[in-house]
GROMACS .gro file of N, CA and C in nm:
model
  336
    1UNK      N    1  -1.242   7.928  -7.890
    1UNK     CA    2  -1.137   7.849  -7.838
    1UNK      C    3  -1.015   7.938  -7.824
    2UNK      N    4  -0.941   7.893  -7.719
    2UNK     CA    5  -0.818   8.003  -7.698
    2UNK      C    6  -0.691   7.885  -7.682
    3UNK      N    7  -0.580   7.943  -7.739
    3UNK     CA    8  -0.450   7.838  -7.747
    3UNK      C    9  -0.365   7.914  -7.656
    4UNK      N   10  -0.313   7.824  -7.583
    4UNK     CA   11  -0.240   7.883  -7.470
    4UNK      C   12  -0.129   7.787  -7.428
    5UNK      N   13  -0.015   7.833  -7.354
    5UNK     CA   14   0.096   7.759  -7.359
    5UNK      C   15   0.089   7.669  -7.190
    6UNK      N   16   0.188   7.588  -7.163
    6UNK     CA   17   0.101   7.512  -7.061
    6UNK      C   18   0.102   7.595  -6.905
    7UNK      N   19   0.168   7.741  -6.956
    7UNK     CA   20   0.105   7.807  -6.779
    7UNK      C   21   0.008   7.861  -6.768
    8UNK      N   22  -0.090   7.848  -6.911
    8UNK     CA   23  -0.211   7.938  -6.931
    8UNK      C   24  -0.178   8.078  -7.014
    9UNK      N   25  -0.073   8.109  -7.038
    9UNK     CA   26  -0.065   8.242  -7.165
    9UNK      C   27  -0.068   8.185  -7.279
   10UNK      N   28  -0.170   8.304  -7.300
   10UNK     CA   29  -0.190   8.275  -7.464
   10UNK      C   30  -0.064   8.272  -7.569
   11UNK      N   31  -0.123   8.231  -7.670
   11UNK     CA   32   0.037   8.201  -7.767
   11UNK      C   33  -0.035   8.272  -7.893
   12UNK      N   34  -0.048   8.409  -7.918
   12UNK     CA   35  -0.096   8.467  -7.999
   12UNK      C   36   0.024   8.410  -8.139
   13UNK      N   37   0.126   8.405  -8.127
   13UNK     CA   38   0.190   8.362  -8.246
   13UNK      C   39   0.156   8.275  -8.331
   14UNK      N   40   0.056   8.146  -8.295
   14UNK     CA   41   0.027   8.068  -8.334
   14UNK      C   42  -0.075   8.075  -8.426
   15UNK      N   43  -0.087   8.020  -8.597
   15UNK     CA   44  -0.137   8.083  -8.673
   15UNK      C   45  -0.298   8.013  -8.691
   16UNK      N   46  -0.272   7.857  -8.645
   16UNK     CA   47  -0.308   7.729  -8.738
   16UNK      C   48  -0.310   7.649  -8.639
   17UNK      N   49  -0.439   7.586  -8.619
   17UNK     CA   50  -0.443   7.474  -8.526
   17UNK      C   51  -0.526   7.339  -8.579
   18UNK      N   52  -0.440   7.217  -8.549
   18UNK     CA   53  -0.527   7.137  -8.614
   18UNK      C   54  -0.506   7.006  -8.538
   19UNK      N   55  -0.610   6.903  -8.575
   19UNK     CA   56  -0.607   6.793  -8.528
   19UNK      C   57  -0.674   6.686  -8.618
   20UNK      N   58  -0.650   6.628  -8.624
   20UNK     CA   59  -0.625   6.493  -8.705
   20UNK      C   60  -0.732   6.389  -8.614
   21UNK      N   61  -0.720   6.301  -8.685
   21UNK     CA   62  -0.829   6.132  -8.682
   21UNK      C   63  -0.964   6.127  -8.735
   22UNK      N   64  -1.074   6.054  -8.665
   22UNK     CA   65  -1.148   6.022  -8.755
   22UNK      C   66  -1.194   6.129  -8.852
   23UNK      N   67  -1.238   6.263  -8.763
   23UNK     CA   68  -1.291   6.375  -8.858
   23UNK      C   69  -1.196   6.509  -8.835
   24UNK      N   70  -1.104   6.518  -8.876
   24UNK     CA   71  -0.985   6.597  -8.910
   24UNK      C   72  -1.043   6.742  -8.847
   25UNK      N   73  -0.986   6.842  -8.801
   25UNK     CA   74  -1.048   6.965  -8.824
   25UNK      C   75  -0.934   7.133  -8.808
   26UNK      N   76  -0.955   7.219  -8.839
   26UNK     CA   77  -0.852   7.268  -8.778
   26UNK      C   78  -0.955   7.440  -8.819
   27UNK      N   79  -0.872   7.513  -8.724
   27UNK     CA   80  -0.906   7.669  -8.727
   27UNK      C   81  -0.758   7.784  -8.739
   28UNK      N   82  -0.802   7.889  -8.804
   28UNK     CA   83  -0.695   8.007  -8.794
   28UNK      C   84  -0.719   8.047  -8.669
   29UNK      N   85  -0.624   8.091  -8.648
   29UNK     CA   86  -0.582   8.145  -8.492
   29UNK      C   87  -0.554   8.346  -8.493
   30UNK      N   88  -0.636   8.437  -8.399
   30UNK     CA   89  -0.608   8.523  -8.445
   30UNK      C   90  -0.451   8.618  -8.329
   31UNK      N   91  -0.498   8.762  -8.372
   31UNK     CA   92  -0.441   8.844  -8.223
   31UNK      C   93  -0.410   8.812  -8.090
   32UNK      N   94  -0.563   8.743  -8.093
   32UNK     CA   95  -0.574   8.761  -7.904
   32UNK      C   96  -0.559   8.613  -7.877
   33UNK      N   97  -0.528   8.500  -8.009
   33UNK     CA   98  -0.460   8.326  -7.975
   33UNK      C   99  -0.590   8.285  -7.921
   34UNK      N  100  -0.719   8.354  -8.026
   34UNK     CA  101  -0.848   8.319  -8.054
   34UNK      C  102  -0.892   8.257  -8.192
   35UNK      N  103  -0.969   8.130  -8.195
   35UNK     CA  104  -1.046   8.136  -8.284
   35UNK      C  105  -1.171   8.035  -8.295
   36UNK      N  106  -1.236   8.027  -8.398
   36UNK     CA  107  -1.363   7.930  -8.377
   36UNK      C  108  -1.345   7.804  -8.453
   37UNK      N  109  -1.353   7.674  -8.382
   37UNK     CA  110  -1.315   7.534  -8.446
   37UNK      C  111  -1.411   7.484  -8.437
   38UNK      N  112  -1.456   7.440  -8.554
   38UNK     CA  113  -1.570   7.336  -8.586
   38UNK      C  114  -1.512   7.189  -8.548
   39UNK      N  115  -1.617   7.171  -8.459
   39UNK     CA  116  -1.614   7.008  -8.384
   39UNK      C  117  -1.713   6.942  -8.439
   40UNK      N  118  -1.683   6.853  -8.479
   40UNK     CA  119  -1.780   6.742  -8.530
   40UNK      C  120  -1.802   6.635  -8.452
   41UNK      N  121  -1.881   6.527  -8.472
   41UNK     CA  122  -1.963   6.401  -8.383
   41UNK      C  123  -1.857   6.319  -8.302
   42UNK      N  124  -1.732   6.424  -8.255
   42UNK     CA  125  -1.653   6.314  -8.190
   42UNK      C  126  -1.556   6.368  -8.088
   43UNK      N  127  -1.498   6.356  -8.047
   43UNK     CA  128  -1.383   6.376  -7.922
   43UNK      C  129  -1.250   6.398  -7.949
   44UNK      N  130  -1.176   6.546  -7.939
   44UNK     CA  131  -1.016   6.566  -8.026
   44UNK      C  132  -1.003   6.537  -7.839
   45UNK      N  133  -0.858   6.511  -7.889
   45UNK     CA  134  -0.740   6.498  -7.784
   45UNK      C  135  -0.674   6.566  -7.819
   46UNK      N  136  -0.597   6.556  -7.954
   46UNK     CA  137  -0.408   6.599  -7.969
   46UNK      C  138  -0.471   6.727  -8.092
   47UNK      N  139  -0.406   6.802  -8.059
   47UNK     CA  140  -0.359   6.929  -8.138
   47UNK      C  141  -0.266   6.967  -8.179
   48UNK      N  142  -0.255   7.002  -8.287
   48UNK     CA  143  -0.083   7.044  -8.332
   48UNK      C  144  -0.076   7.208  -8.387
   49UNK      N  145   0.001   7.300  -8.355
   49UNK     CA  146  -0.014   7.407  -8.404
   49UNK      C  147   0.125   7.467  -8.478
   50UNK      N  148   0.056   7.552  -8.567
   50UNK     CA  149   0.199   7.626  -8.664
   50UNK      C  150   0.180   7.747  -8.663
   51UNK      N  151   0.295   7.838  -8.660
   51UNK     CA  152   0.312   7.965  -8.647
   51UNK      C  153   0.433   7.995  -8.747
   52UNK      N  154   0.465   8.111  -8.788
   52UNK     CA  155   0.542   8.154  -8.931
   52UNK      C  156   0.678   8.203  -8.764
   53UNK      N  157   0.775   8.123  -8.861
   53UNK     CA  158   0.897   8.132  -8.796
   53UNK      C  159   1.002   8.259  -8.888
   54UNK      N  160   1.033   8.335  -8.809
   54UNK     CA  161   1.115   8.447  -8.855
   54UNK      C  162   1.255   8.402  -8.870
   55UNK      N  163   1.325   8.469  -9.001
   55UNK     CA  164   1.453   8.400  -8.992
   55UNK      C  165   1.505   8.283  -8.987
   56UNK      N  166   1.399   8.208  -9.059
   56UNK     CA  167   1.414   8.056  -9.045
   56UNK      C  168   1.515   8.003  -9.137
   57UNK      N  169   1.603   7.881  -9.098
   57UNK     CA  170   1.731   7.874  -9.206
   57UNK      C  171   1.674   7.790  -9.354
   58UNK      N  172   1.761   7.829  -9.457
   58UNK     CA  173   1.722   7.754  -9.564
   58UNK      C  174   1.599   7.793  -9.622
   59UNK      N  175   1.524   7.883  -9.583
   59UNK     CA  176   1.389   7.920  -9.648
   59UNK      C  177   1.254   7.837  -9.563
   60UNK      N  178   1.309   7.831  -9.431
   60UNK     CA  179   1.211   7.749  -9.361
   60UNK      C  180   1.127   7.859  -9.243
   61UNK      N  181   0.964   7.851  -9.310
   61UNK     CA  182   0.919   8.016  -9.251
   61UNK      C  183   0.834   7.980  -9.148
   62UNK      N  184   0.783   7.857  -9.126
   62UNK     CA  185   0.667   7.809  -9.003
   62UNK      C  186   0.769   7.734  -8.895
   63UNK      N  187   0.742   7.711  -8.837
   63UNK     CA  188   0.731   7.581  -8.733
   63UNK      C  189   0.612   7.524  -8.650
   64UNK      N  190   0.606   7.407  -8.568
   64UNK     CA  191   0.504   7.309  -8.517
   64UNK      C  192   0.529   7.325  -8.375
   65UNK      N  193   0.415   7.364  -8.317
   65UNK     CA  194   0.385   7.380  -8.180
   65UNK      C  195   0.358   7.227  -8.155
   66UNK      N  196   0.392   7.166  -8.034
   66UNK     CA  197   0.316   7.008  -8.047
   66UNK      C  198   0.246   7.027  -7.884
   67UNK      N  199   0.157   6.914  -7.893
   67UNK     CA  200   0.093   6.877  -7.792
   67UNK      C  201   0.161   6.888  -7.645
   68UNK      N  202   0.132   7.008  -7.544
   68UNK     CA  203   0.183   6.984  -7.422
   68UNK      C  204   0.195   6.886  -7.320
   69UNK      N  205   0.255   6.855  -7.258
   69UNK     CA  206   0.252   6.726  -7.179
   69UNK      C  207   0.343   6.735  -7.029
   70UNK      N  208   0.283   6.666  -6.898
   70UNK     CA  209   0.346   6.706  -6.767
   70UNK      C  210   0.451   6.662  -6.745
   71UNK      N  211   0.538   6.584  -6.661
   71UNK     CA  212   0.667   6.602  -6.694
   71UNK      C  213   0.682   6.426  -6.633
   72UNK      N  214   0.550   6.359  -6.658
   72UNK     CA  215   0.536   6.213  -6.683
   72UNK      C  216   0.526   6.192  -6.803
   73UNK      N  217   0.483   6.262  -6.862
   73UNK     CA  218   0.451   6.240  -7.034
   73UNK      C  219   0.316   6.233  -7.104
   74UNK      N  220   0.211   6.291  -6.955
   74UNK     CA  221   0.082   6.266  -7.009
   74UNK      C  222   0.016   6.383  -7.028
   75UNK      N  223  -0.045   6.450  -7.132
   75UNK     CA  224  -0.110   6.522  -7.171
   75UNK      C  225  -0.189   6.623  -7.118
   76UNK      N  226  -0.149   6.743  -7.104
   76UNK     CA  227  -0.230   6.848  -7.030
   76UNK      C  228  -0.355   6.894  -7.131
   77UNK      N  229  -0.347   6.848  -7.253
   77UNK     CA  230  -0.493   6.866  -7.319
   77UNK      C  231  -0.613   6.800  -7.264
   78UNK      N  232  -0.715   6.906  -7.215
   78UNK     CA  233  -0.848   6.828  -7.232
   78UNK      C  234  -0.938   6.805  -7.311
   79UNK      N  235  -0.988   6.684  -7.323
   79UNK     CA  236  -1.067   6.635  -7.466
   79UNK      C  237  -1.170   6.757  -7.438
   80UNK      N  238  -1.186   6.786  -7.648
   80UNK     CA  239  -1.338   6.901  -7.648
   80UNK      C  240  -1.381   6.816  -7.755
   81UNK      N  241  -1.544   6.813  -7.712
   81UNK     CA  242  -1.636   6.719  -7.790
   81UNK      C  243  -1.697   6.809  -7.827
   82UNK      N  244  -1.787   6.788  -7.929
   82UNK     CA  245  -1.884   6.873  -8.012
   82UNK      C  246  -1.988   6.953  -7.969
   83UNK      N  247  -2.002   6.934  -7.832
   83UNK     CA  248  -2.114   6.993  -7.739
   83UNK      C  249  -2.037   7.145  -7.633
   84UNK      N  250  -1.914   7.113  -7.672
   84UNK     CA  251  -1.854   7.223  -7.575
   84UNK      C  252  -1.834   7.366  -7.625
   85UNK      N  253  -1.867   7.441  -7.608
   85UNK     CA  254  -1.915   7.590  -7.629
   85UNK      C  255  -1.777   7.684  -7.652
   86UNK      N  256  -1.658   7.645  -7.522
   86UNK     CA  257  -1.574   7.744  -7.545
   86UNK      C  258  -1.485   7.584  -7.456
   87UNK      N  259  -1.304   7.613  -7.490
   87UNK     CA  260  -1.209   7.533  -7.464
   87UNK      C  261  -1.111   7.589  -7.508
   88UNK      N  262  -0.998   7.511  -7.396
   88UNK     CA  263  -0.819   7.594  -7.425
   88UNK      C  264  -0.723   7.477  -7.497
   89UNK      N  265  -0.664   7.509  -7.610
   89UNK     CA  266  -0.562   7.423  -7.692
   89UNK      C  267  -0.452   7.452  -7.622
   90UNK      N  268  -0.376   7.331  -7.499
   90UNK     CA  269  -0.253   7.389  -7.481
   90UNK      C  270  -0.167   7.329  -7.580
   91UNK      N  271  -0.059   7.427  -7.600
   91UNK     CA  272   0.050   7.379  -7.689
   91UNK      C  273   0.198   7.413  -7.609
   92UNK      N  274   0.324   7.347  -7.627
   92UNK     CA  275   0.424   7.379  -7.609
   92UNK      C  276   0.536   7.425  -7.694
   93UNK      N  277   0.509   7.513  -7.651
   93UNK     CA  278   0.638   7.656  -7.796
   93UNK      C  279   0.726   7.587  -7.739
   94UNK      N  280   0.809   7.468  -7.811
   94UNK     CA  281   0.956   7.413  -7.824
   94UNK      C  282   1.062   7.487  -7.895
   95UNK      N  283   1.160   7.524  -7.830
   95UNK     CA  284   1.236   7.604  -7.923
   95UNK      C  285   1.301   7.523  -8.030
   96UNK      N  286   1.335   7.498  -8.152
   96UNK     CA  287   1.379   7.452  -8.249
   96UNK      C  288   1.533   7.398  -8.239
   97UNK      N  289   1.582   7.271  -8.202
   97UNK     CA  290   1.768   7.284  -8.217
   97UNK      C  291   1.795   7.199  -8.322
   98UNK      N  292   1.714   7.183  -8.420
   98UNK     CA  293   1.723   7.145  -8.576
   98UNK      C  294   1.663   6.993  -8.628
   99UNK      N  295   1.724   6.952  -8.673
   99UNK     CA  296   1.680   6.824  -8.744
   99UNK      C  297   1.730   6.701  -8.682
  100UNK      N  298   1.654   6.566  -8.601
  100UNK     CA  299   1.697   6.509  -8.601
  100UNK      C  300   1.629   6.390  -8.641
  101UNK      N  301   1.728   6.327  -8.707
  101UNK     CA  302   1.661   6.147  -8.822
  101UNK      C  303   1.649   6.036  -8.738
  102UNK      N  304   1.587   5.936  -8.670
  102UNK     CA  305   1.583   5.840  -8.635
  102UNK      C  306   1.471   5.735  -8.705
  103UNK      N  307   1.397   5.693  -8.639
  103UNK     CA  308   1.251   5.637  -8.661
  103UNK      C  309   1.157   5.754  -8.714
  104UNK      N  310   1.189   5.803  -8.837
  104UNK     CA  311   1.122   5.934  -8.871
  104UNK      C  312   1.155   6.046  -8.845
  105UNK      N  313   1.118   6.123  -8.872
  105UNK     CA  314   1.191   6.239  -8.904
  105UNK      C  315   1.142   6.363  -8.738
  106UNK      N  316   1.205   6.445  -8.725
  106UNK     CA  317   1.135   6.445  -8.576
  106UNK      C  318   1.230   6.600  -8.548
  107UNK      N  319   1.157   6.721  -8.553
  107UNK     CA  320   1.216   6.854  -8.526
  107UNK      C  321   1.242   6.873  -8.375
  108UNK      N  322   1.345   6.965  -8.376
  108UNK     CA  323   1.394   7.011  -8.213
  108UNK      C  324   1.461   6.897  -8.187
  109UNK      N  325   1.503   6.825  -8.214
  109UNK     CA  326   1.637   6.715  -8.180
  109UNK      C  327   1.747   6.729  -8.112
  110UNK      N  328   1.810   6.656  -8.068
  110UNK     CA  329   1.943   6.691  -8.026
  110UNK      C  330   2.064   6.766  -8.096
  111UNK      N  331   2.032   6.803  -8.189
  111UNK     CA  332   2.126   6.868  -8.261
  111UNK      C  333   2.125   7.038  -8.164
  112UNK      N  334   2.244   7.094  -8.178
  112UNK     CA  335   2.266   7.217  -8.090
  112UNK      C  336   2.359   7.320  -8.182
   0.00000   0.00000   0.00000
């Protein structure tokens, strides 16, 4: 599997990829924004990825790549089911403008 940002370059920065629901799964990510993810009996959609953030304030060393999406709001991920051999995790490297609180807690906020 290769993680790539939504013009198709890879995002070698990215350390950690994972996805959540019925059967959780996630893989290390290497050099070349390669690695091998065990799929189990079901269908991922959403991916979330983390990469070690340099200079991060307060002692804060990762950040969260989140799920890419077109500029309707719908998802450039394509589902990979357990039968698929090789597949691309897009993610969108959001740049960070800090903390913002509403309905949960929610990074890259309007804060500037």
């Amino acid at each position: 599997m290769e993680v790539v940002d939504p013009d198709g370059n890879p995002l070698p920065e990215v350390e950690w990829v994972m996805s959540a629901g019925v059967f959780p799964t996630a893989a290390a990510i290497d050099d070349d924004a390669r690695g091998d993810l065990p799929c189990l009996s079901t269908t991922y959609t959403t991916f979330m990825g983390v990469a070690r953030r340099a200079n991060g304030p307060d002692g804060v060393r990762y950040t969260w790549f989140n799920p890419a999406v077109d500029d309707d709001g719908n998802p450039l991920q394509e589902p990979i089911g357990p039968l698929d051999d090789t597949a691309q995790i897009v993610l969108d490297p959001v740049k960070l403008k800090g903390l913002s609180v509403g309905r949960g807690g929610n990074l890259g906020g309007s804060l500037s």
